PDB file of C-alpha atoms and ligand atoms in Angstrom:
ATOM      1  CA  UNK Z1285     180.101 154.110  25.845  1.00 40.00           C
ATOM      2  CA  UNK Z1286     181.437 153.510  23.041  1.00 42.00           C
ATOM      3  CA  UNK Z1287     184.824 154.376  23.522  1.00 46.00           C
ATOM      4  CA  UNK Z1288     184.524 151.486  25.747  1.00 67.00           C
ATOM      5  CA  UNK Z1289     187.198 148.410  24.757  1.00 85.00           C
ATOM      6  CA  UNK Z1290     184.753 145.370  24.879  1.00 93.00           C
ATOM      7  CA  UNK Z1291     182.084 145.506  22.093  1.00 94.00           C
ATOM      8  CA  UNK Z1292     179.441 142.726  24.198  1.00 97.00           C
ATOM      9  CA  UNK Z1293     179.093 143.182  27.809  1.00 97.00           C
ATOM     10  CA  UNK Z1294     177.055 140.855  30.455  1.00 98.00           C
ATOM     11  CA  UNK Z1295     175.859 141.534  33.953  1.00 98.00           C
ATOM     12  CA  UNK Z1296     175.809 138.081  35.432  1.00 98.00           C
ATOM     13  CA  UNK Z1297     172.928 138.690  38.820  1.00 97.00           C
ATOM     14  CA  UNK Z1298     172.386 137.427  41.117  1.00 96.00           C
ATOM     15  CA  UNK Z1299     170.118 138.204  45.100  1.00 93.00           C
ATOM     16  CA  UNK Z1300     173.446 140.161  46.164  1.00 95.00           C
ATOM     17  CA  UNK Z1301     172.590 142.614  43.138  1.00 97.00           C
ATOM     18  CA  UNK Z1302     168.764 143.888  45.311  1.00 97.00           C
ATOM     19  CA  UNK Z1303     170.329 143.067  48.635  1.00 95.00           C
ATOM     20  CA  UNK Z1304     170.467 146.939  49.149  1.00 97.00           C
ATOM     21  CA  UNK Z1305     167.312 147.343  47.844  1.00 97.00           C
ATOM     22  CA  UNK Z1306     166.190 145.864  51.120  1.00 94.00           C
ATOM     23  CA  UNK Z1307     165.068 142.249  48.887  1.00 90.00           C
ATOM     24  CA  UNK Z1308     166.349 140.074  51.306  1.00 77.00           C
ATOM     25  CA  UNK Z1309     168.655 137.089  50.306  1.00 73.00           C
ATOM     26  CA  UNK Z1310     168.326 133.404  49.536  1.00 67.00           C
ATOM     27  CA  UNK Z1311     170.982 132.597  51.669  1.00 62.00           C
ATOM     28  CA  UNK Z1312     171.228 135.734  54.709  1.00 60.00           C
ATOM     29  CA  UNK Z1313     169.727 136.257  57.695  1.00 63.00           C
ATOM     30  CA  UNK Z1314     166.003 137.555  56.527  1.00 62.00           C
ATOM     31  CA  UNK Z1315     165.271 135.350  53.746  1.00 70.00           C
ATOM     32  CA  UNK Z1316     162.233 134.608  52.818  1.00 76.00           C
ATOM     33  CA  UNK Z1317     162.634 130.656  53.475  1.00 77.00           C
ATOM     34  CA  UNK Z1318     163.794 130.910  56.827  1.00 78.00           C
ATOM     35  CA  UNK Z1319     160.573 132.514  57.723  1.00 80.00           C
ATOM     36  CA  UNK Z1320     157.846 130.583  55.065  1.00 84.00           C
ATOM     37  CA  UNK Z1321     157.926 126.165  54.538  1.00 88.00           C
ATOM     38  CA  UNK Z1322     158.398 127.161  50.661  1.00 88.00           C
ATOM     39  CA  UNK Z1323     156.178 123.064  50.536  1.00 92.00           C
ATOM     40  CA  UNK Z1324     153.438 125.149  51.681  1.00 94.00           C
ATOM     41  CA  UNK Z1325     153.768 128.320  49.000  1.00 94.00           C
ATOM     42  CA  UNK Z1326     156.806 127.512  45.956  1.00 94.00           C
ATOM     43  CA  UNK Z1327     156.506 124.346  44.798  1.00 96.00           C
ATOM     44  CA  UNK Z1328     154.208 122.704  41.983  1.00 97.00           C
ATOM     45  CA  UNK Z1329     152.201 120.318  44.645  1.00 98.00           C
ATOM     46  CA  UNK Z1330     151.491 123.764  46.580  1.00 98.00           C
ATOM     47  CA  UNK Z1331     150.054 124.995  43.647  1.00 98.00           C
ATOM     48  CA  UNK Z1332     148.069 122.493  42.500  1.00 97.00           C
ATOM     49  CA  UNK Z1333     146.558 121.633  46.330  1.00 97.00           C
ATOM     50  CA  UNK Z1334     145.415 124.910  46.900  1.00 97.00           C
ATOM     51  CA  UNK Z1335     145.855 127.317  44.379  1.00 98.00           C
ATOM     52  CA  UNK Z1336     144.441 130.662  46.048  1.00 97.00           C
ATOM     53  CA  UNK Z1337     146.498 130.005  49.386  1.00 96.00           C
ATOM     54  CA  UNK Z1338     150.102 130.242  46.850  1.00 97.00           C
ATOM     55  CA  UNK Z1339     148.997 132.832  44.916  1.00 97.00           C
ATOM     56  CA  UNK Z1340     148.204 135.164  47.611  1.00 96.00           C
ATOM     57  CA  UNK Z1341     151.390 134.032  49.090  1.00 95.00           C
ATOM     58  CA  UNK Z1342     153.045 135.363  45.986  1.00 96.00           C
ATOM     59  CA  UNK Z1343     150.924 138.837  46.535  1.00 96.00           C
ATOM     60  CA  UNK Z1344     152.825 139.202  50.101  1.00 93.00           C
ATOM     61  CA  UNK Z1345     156.122 138.760  47.669  1.00 93.00           C
ATOM     62  CA  UNK Z1346     155.343 141.364  45.067  1.00 95.00           C
ATOM     63  CA  UNK Z1347     154.218 143.550  47.729  1.00 95.00           C
ATOM     64  CA  UNK Z1348     157.391 143.967  49.561  1.00 92.00           C
ATOM     65  CA  UNK Z1349     159.089 144.235  46.679  1.00 96.00           C
ATOM     66  CA  UNK Z1350     157.828 147.145  45.478  1.00 97.00           C
ATOM     67  CA  UNK Z1351     158.610 148.490  48.378  1.00 96.00           C
ATOM     68  CA  UNK Z1352     162.070 148.164  47.409  1.00 97.00           C
ATOM     69  CA  UNK Z1353     163.705 150.374  45.293  1.00 98.00           C
ATOM     70  CA  UNK Z1354     166.555 150.283  42.087  1.00 98.00           C
ATOM     71  CA  UNK Z1355     169.501 151.605  43.811  1.00 98.00           C
ATOM     72  CA  UNK Z1356     172.377 153.387  42.104  1.00 98.00           C
ATOM     73  CA  UNK Z1357     174.070 150.081  41.036  1.00 98.00           C
ATOM     74  CA  UNK Z1358     170.700 149.789  39.229  1.00 98.00           C
ATOM     75  CA  UNK Z1359     171.129 152.791  38.123  1.00 97.00           C
ATOM     76  CA  UNK Z1360     174.281 152.113  36.768  1.00 97.00           C
ATOM     77  CA  UNK Z1361     174.490 149.235  34.703  1.00 97.00           C
ATOM     78  CA  UNK Z1362     171.135 151.101  32.873  1.00 97.00           C
ATOM     79  CA  UNK Z1363     173.024 153.934  31.993  1.00 95.00           C
ATOM     80  CA  UNK Z1364     175.528 152.287  30.956  1.00 95.00           C
ATOM     81  CA  UNK Z1365     172.748 150.532  28.671  1.00 95.00           C
ATOM     82  CA  UNK Z1366     172.107 153.739  27.449  1.00 94.00           C
ATOM     83  CA  UNK Z1367     175.681 154.427  25.534  1.00 91.00           C
ATOM     84  CA  UNK Z1368     176.774 151.094  24.746  1.00 93.00           C
ATOM     85  CA  UNK Z1369     175.972 149.033  22.147  1.00 91.00           C
ATOM     86  CA  UNK Z1370     175.790 145.785  23.316  1.00 96.00           C
ATOM     87  CA  UNK Z1371     174.932 145.374  27.148  1.00 97.00           C
ATOM     88  CA  UNK Z1372     173.050 142.455  28.473  1.00 98.00           C
ATOM     89  CA  UNK Z1373     171.617 141.816  31.929  1.00 98.00           C
ATOM     90  CA  UNK Z1374     171.649 137.686  32.791  1.00 98.00           C
ATOM     91  CA  UNK Z1375     169.941 137.568  36.385  1.00 98.00           C
ATOM     92  CA  UNK Z1376     169.038 135.145  38.831  1.00 96.00           C
ATOM     93  CA  UNK Z1377     166.638 137.486  40.429  1.00 97.00           C
ATOM     94  CA  UNK Z1378     162.527 137.603  40.292  1.00 97.00           C
ATOM     95  CA  UNK Z1379     162.443 140.771  41.169  1.00 97.00           C
ATOM     96  CA  UNK Z1380     162.338 142.663  37.878  1.00 98.00           C
ATOM     97  CA  UNK Z1381     164.477 145.608  39.871  1.00 98.00           C
ATOM     98  CA  UNK Z1382     166.585 146.002  37.047  1.00 98.00           C
ATOM     99  CA  UNK Z1383     163.601 146.760  34.563  1.00 98.00           C
ATOM    100  CA  UNK Z1384     162.487 149.584  37.542  1.00 98.00           C
ATOM    101  CA  UNK Z1385     165.693 150.730  36.982  1.00 98.00           C
ATOM    102  CA  UNK Z1386     165.016 151.614  32.979  1.00 98.00           C
ATOM    103  CA  UNK Z1387     167.072 148.349  31.945  1.00 97.00           C
ATOM    104  CA  UNK Z1388     166.244 146.490  29.410  1.00 95.00           C
ATOM    105  CA  UNK Z1389     167.433 143.232  27.816  1.00 97.00           C
ATOM    106  CA  UNK Z1390     166.870 141.444  31.013  1.00 98.00           C
ATOM    107  CA  UNK Z1391     167.504 137.456  30.869  1.00 98.00           C
ATOM    108  CA  UNK Z1392     165.304 136.496  33.314  1.00 98.00           C
ATOM    109  CA  UNK Z1393     166.947 132.435  34.041  1.00 97.00           C
ATOM    110  CA  UNK Z1394     164.288 132.249  36.804  1.00 96.00           C
ATOM    111  CA  UNK Z1395     161.328 133.995  35.741  1.00 97.00           C
ATOM    112  CA  UNK Z1396     159.631 137.491  36.861  1.00 98.00           C
ATOM    113  CA  UNK Z1397     157.785 137.912  39.954  1.00 97.00           C
ATOM    114  CA  UNK Z1398     155.418 140.473  37.513  1.00 98.00           C
ATOM    115  CA  UNK Z1399     154.219 137.469  34.928  1.00 98.00           C
ATOM    116  CA  UNK Z1400     151.964 134.905  35.441  1.00 98.00           C
ATOM    117  CA  UNK Z1401     151.455 131.899  33.072  1.00 97.00           C
ATOM    118  CA  UNK Z1402     148.306 129.466  32.207  1.00 97.00           C
ATOM    119  CA  UNK Z1403     150.232 126.054  31.376  1.00 93.00           C
ATOM    120  CA  UNK Z1404     147.545 124.442  29.535  1.00 96.00           C
ATOM    121  CA  UNK Z1405     146.935 127.727  26.568  1.00 97.00           C
ATOM    122  CA  UNK Z1406     150.659 128.360  26.916  1.00 95.00           C
ATOM    123  CA  UNK Z1407     150.441 131.798  27.397  1.00 96.00           C
ATOM    124  CA  UNK Z1408     152.513 134.430  29.595  1.00 96.00           C
ATOM    125  CA  UNK Z1409     150.679 137.267  30.990  1.00 96.00           C
ATOM    126  CA  UNK Z1410     152.471 140.606  32.030  1.00 96.00           C
ATOM    127  CA  UNK Z1411     151.173 141.423  35.530  1.00 95.00           C
ATOM    128  CA  UNK Z1412     152.677 144.346  37.498  1.00 93.00           C
ATOM    129  CA  UNK Z1413     151.307 145.599  40.699  1.00 93.00           C
ATOM    130  CA  UNK Z1414     150.516 144.022  44.265  1.00 93.00           C
ATOM    131  CA  UNK Z1415     147.443 142.278  43.224  1.00 95.00           C
ATOM    132  CA  UNK Z1416     147.470 140.255  40.741  1.00 96.00           C
ATOM    133  CA  UNK Z1417     144.939 141.574  38.303  1.00 95.00           C
ATOM    134  CA  UNK Z1418     142.963 138.024  37.495  1.00 95.00           C
ATOM    135  CA  UNK Z1419     143.639 135.015  39.215  1.00 96.00           C
ATOM    136  CA  UNK Z1420     142.191 132.612  36.470  1.00 97.00           C
ATOM    137  CA  UNK Z1421     142.959 132.602  32.262  1.00 97.00           C
ATOM    138  CA  UNK Z1422     140.278 132.850  29.897  1.00 96.00           C
ATOM    139  CA  UNK Z1423     140.090 129.062  30.000  1.00 97.00           C
ATOM    140  CA  UNK Z1424     139.001 128.930  33.324  1.00 97.00           C
ATOM    141  CA  UNK Z1425     142.358 127.408  34.751  1.00 97.00           C
ATOM    142  CA  UNK Z1426     144.696 129.408  37.724  1.00 98.00           C
ATOM    143  CA  UNK Z1427     147.538 131.009  36.171  1.00 98.00           C
ATOM    144  CA  UNK Z1428     150.363 130.225  38.046  1.00 97.00           C
ATOM    145  CA  UNK Z1429     153.339 132.740  38.698  1.00 98.00           C
ATOM    146  CA  UNK Z1430     156.017 132.242  35.761  1.00 97.00           C
ATOM    147  CA  UNK Z1431     158.686 131.443  38.616  1.00 97.00           C
ATOM    148  CA  UNK Z1432     161.446 128.822  38.961  1.00 96.00           C
ATOM    149  CA  UNK Z1433     159.772 126.911  41.807  1.00 96.00           C
ATOM    150  CA  UNK Z1434     161.338 124.569  44.172  1.00 93.00           C
ATOM    151  CA  UNK Z1435     161.610 121.660  41.834  1.00 95.00           C
ATOM    152  CA  UNK Z1436     160.701 123.163  38.534  1.00 96.00           C
ATOM    153  CA  UNK Z1437     162.820 122.179  35.545  1.00 94.00           C
ATOM    154  CA  UNK Z1438     164.597 125.496  33.877  1.00 94.00           C
ATOM    155  CA  UNK Z1439     163.502 126.576  30.704  1.00 94.00           C
ATOM    156  CA  UNK Z1440     165.867 125.051  28.413  1.00 95.00           C
ATOM    157  CA  UNK Z1441     165.365 127.910  25.777  1.00 96.00           C
ATOM    158  CA  UNK Z1442     166.430 130.815  27.898  1.00 97.00           C
ATOM    159  CA  UNK Z1443     169.141 129.156  29.345  1.00 97.00           C
ATOM    160  CA  UNK Z1444     170.259 128.321  25.945  1.00 97.00           C
ATOM    161  CA  UNK Z1445     169.758 131.789  24.737  1.00 97.00           C
ATOM    162  CA  UNK Z1446     171.925 133.258  27.919  1.00 97.00           C
ATOM    163  CA  UNK Z1447     174.751 130.709  27.263  1.00 97.00           C
ATOM    164  CA  UNK Z1448     174.790 131.974  23.495  1.00 97.00           C
ATOM    165  CA  UNK Z1449     175.096 135.538  25.195  1.00 98.00           C
ATOM    166  CA  UNK Z1450     177.652 134.800  27.426  1.00 98.00           C
ATOM    167  CA  UNK Z1451     179.747 132.663  24.803  1.00 97.00           C
ATOM    168  CA  UNK Z1452     180.223 135.975  22.564  1.00 97.00           C
ATOM    169  CA  UNK Z1453     180.303 138.674  25.691  1.00 98.00           C
ATOM    170  CA  UNK Z1454     184.243 140.145  26.021  1.00 96.00           C
ATOM    171  CA  UNK Z1455     183.757 141.820  29.591  1.00 97.00           C
ATOM    172  CA  UNK Z1456     181.818 139.307  32.275  1.00 97.00           C
ATOM    173  CA  UNK Z1457     180.628 141.276  35.303  1.00 97.00           C
ATOM    174  CA  UNK Z1458     179.194 139.042  38.552  1.00 98.00           C
ATOM    175  CA  UNK Z1459     177.918 140.843  40.763  1.00 97.00           C
ATOM    176  CA  UNK Z1460     175.846 139.807  43.978  1.00 96.00           C
ATOM    177  CA  UNK Z1461     175.578 135.773  43.281  1.00 94.00           C
ATOM    178  CA  UNK Z1462     177.416 132.710  45.185  1.00 90.00           C
ATOM    179  CA  UNK Z1463     178.019 130.919  42.167  1.00 86.00           C
ATOM    180  CA  UNK Z1464     176.050 127.465  43.433  1.00 86.00           C
ATOM    181  CA  UNK Z1465     172.984 127.315  41.922  1.00 82.00           C
ATOM    182  CA  UNK Z1466     173.450 125.433  38.738  1.00 83.00           C
ATOM    183  CA  UNK Z1467     173.084 125.885  35.655  1.00 84.00           C
ATOM    184  CA  UNK Z1468     173.713 129.389  36.186  1.00 82.00           C
ATOM    185  CA  UNK Z1469     176.866 128.678  38.293  1.00 88.00           C
ATOM    186  CA  UNK Z1470     177.859 126.948  34.709  1.00 94.00           C
ATOM    187  CA  UNK Z1471     177.775 130.717  33.201  1.00 97.00           C
ATOM    188  CA  UNK Z1472     181.320 132.205  34.661  1.00 97.00           C
ATOM    189  CA  UNK Z1473     183.325 129.734  33.733  1.00 96.00           C
ATOM    190  CA  UNK Z1474     181.850 129.938  29.864  1.00 97.00           C
ATOM    191  CA  UNK Z1475     182.356 133.477  29.909  1.00 98.00           C
ATOM    192  CA  UNK Z1476     185.765 133.120  30.639  1.00 97.00           C
ATOM    193  CA  UNK Z1477     186.282 129.593  28.365  1.00 97.00           C
ATOM    194  CA  UNK Z1478     185.153 132.082  25.686  1.00 96.00           C
ATOM    195  CA  UNK Z1479     188.034 133.981  26.457  1.00 97.00           C
ATOM    196  CA  UNK Z1480     185.730 137.101  28.429  1.00 97.00           C
ATOM    197  CA  UNK Z1481     187.333 139.095  30.723  1.00 96.00           C
ATOM    198  CA  UNK Z1482     185.685 138.207  33.987  1.00 97.00           C
ATOM    199  CA  UNK Z1483     184.718 139.913  36.918  1.00 97.00           C
ATOM    200  CA  UNK Z1484     182.940 139.518  40.219  1.00 97.00           C
ATOM    201  CA  UNK Z1485     181.644 142.048  42.618  1.00 97.00           C
ATOM    202  CA  UNK Z1486     180.840 140.631  45.348  1.00 97.00           C
ATOM    203  CA  UNK Z1487     180.970 141.354  49.520  1.00 96.00           C
ATOM    204  CA  UNK Z1488     183.066 138.190  50.199  1.00 95.00           C
ATOM    205  CA  UNK Z1489     184.789 135.308  48.158  1.00 96.00           C
ATOM    206  CA  UNK Z1490     182.785 133.113  46.734  1.00 95.00           C
ATOM    207  CA  UNK Z1491     183.355 129.363  45.669  1.00 94.00           C
ATOM    208  CA  UNK Z1492     183.739 130.533  42.228  1.00 95.00           C
ATOM    209  CA  UNK Z1493     186.077 133.944  42.910  1.00 97.00           C
ATOM    210  CA  UNK Z1494     189.269 131.437  41.848  1.00 96.00           C
ATOM    211  CA  UNK Z1495     187.947 131.745  37.928  1.00 96.00           C
ATOM    212  CA  UNK Z1496     187.217 135.843  37.965  1.00 97.00           C
ATOM    213  CA  UNK Z1497     190.444 137.820  36.316  1.00 97.00           C
ATOM    214  CA  UNK Z1498     189.713 140.154  39.231  1.00 96.00           C
ATOM    215  CA  UNK Z1499     187.733 139.864  42.473  1.00 97.00           C
ATOM    216  CA  UNK Z1500     186.801 143.371  43.550  1.00 97.00           C
ATOM    217  CA  UNK Z1501     184.799 143.397  47.582  1.00 97.00           C
ATOM    218  CA  UNK Z1502     182.590 145.545  47.275  1.00 96.00           C
ATOM    219  CA  UNK Z1503     179.170 146.553  46.969  1.00 97.00           C
ATOM    220  CA  UNK Z1504     176.215 146.245  44.514  1.00 98.00           C
ATOM    221  CA  UNK Z1505     175.109 149.555  44.845  1.00 98.00           C
ATOM    222  CA  UNK Z1506     179.078 150.594  43.905  1.00 96.00           C
ATOM    223  CA  UNK Z1507     179.530 149.122  41.016  1.00 94.00           C
ATOM    224  CA  UNK Z1508     180.012 152.421  39.153  1.00 92.00           C
ATOM    225  CA  UNK Z1509     183.604 153.471  41.516  1.00 91.00           C
ATOM    226  CA  UNK Z1510     184.128 149.841  41.086  1.00 88.00           C
ATOM    227  CA  UNK Z1511     184.144 149.541  37.491  1.00 84.00           C
ATOM    228  CA  UNK Z1512     184.323 153.463  35.847  1.00 72.00           C
ATOM    229  CA  UNK Z1513     187.931 152.954  34.622  1.00 60.00           C
ATOM    230  CA  UNK Z1514     186.860 149.393  32.784  1.00 64.00           C
ATOM    231  CA  UNK Z1515     184.116 149.651  31.113  1.00 60.00           C
TER     232      UNK Z1515
HETATM  233  P1  NAD S2487     172.455 133.721  47.275  1.00 74.34           P
HETATM  234  O1  NAD S2487     171.658 134.302  48.418  1.00 74.34           O
HETATM  235  O2  NAD S2487     173.068 132.675  47.160  1.00 74.34           O
HETATM  236  O3  NAD S2487     174.286 134.754  47.608  1.00 74.34           O
HETATM  237  C1  NAD S2487     173.966 135.929  47.607  1.00 74.34           C
HETATM  238  C2  NAD S2487     175.662 136.575  47.257  1.00 74.34           C
HETATM  239  O4  NAD S2487     174.934 137.684  47.465  1.00 74.34           O
HETATM  240  C3  NAD S2487     176.441 136.420  47.859  1.00 74.34           C
HETATM  241  O5  NAD S2487     177.064 135.520  47.660  1.00 74.34           O
HETATM  242  C4  NAD S2487     176.775 136.968  48.589  1.00 74.34           C
HETATM  243  O6  NAD S2487     178.054 137.554  49.543  1.00 74.34           O
HETATM  244  C5  NAD S2487     175.756 138.614  48.303  1.00 74.34           C
HETATM  245  N1  NAD S2487     176.174 140.215  48.659  1.00 74.34           N
HETATM  246  C6  NAD S2487     174.906 139.901  49.385  1.00 74.34           C
HETATM  247  N2  NAD S2487     174.996 141.252  49.458  1.00 74.34           N
HETATM  248  C7  NAD S2487     175.558 141.963  49.109  1.00 74.34           C
HETATM  249  C8  NAD S2487     175.575 143.499  47.792  1.00 74.34           C
HETATM  250  N3  NAD S2487     175.170 144.851  48.649  1.00 74.34           N
HETATM  251  N4  NAD S2487     176.459 143.231  47.060  1.00 74.34           N
HETATM  252  C9  NAD S2487     177.585 142.365  46.724  1.00 74.34           C
HETATM  253  N5  NAD S2487     177.001 141.183  46.945  1.00 74.34           N
HETATM  254  C10 NAD S2487     176.777 141.298  47.962  1.00 74.34           C
HETATM  255  O7  NAD S2487     172.022 134.310  45.624  1.00 74.34           O
HETATM  256  P2  NAD S2487     172.493 133.782  44.443  1.00 74.34           P
HETATM  257  O8  NAD S2487     172.995 132.873  43.978  1.00 74.34           O
HETATM  258  O9  NAD S2487     171.017 134.765  43.537  1.00 74.34           O
HETATM  259  O10 NAD S2487     171.001 132.428  44.712  1.00 74.34           O
HETATM  260  C11 NAD S2487     170.050 132.882  44.937  1.00 74.34           C
HETATM  261  C12 NAD S2487     168.376 132.016  44.242  1.00 74.34           C
HETATM  262  O11 NAD S2487     167.413 132.547  45.433  1.00 74.34           O
HETATM  263  C13 NAD S2487     168.184 132.570  42.633  1.00 74.34           C
HETATM  264  O12 NAD S2487     167.834 131.760  42.038  1.00 74.34           O
HETATM  265  C14 NAD S2487     167.447 133.554  43.073  1.00 74.34           C
HETATM  266  O13 NAD S2487     166.468 133.275  41.973  1.00 74.34           O
HETATM  267  C15 NAD S2487     166.980 133.510  43.984  1.00 74.34           C
HETATM  268  N6  NAD S2487     166.496 134.534  45.219  1.00 74.34           N
HETATM  269  C16 NAD S2487     166.262 135.665  44.229  1.00 74.34           C
HETATM  270  C17 NAD S2487     166.071 137.029  45.114  1.00 74.34           C
HETATM  271  C18 NAD S2487     165.912 138.250  44.029  1.00 74.34           C
HETATM  272  O14 NAD S2487     164.908 137.826  43.058  1.00 74.34           O
HETATM  273  N7  NAD S2487     166.038 139.228  44.910  1.00 74.34           N
HETATM  274  C19 NAD S2487     166.356 137.038  46.534  1.00 74.34           C
HETATM  275  C20 NAD S2487     166.400 135.853  47.219  1.00 74.34           C
HETATM  276  C21 NAD S2487     166.681 134.586  46.062  1.00 74.34           C
END
C-alpha cells in the first residue's frame, strides 16, 4: 500500500495475536504452564537431564499449534506486506503463525517451535511438522528446540536487530501483548522516543497503554477494521 503516509511499519505481536487461532496465551486460562511444569519440560536443566522427554513434550506443542490456523488478522498483515515496501513483524510468539499466513520479514524474539539447534556445532535446522525429523545432530548431540526457555538469555543479535528496525519505523502497532516480558516490553518506548506513531490493539488496557498515541480495545482478528484508515 504505497499511498500510505507511513514508510516503515512495525507490527509488534504477542500471545494475544494467536489467541483467536486457538493457541492459548501465557497468562490467560488454558495457558500451557497451568497444565505442565516448566521445570520438567522447558528449561536447559530439564533438557540436560532428559532430552527425549523435553523433545516429546515439544512435539505435543507442535501438534497443538498445527491444529490451529492463522486468522484474518494474520492474513491482513500478510496482505499489507505485499502492497507496502517496508513492513516488519517483531514477534514474541514461537508458533510461526505469521509465516503460515504468508508473511515474511518476521523477527522472532523468542525463537521458533519449528527450529532446532545444536549448540556444539552452532547450527540451526528448520524442521516443520508434528514430529521432529531427527532428534540428534550429525555430531551425536541431541538437538534442542531453538526457543527461549525459562532461565535462557535472549539472543542479543536478534534483540539488536529488532531494536534497530523499531528505532527507524514511523508506525508501530502493538497487538496482543501484555508488555510485561523484558526486553520486548521496552520496544514501545523505543518506538515512541524515536518519533513513531504508536497504536496498541488489545482486548484490554495494558501496563504500557499510557505510552501509545492510540489505544484500541479490540481483537487481533479485526485489525483490518481497526487500521484500514491508517495504514
Ligand atoms: P501474555 O499472555 O502476557 O499477554 C497476552 C495479551 O494478549 C494480553 O494483554 C491479553 O489482553 C491480549 N489478548 C488476548 N486475546 C487477545 C485478542 N484476541 N486480541 C488482542 N489481544 C488479545 O503474552 P505476551 O505479552 O506475548 O508474553 C507472553 C510470553 O509467552 C511471550 O514471551 C511469548 O513468547 C510466550 N507465548 C507465546 C505464545 C505463542 O507463540 N503463541 C503463546 C503463549 C505464550
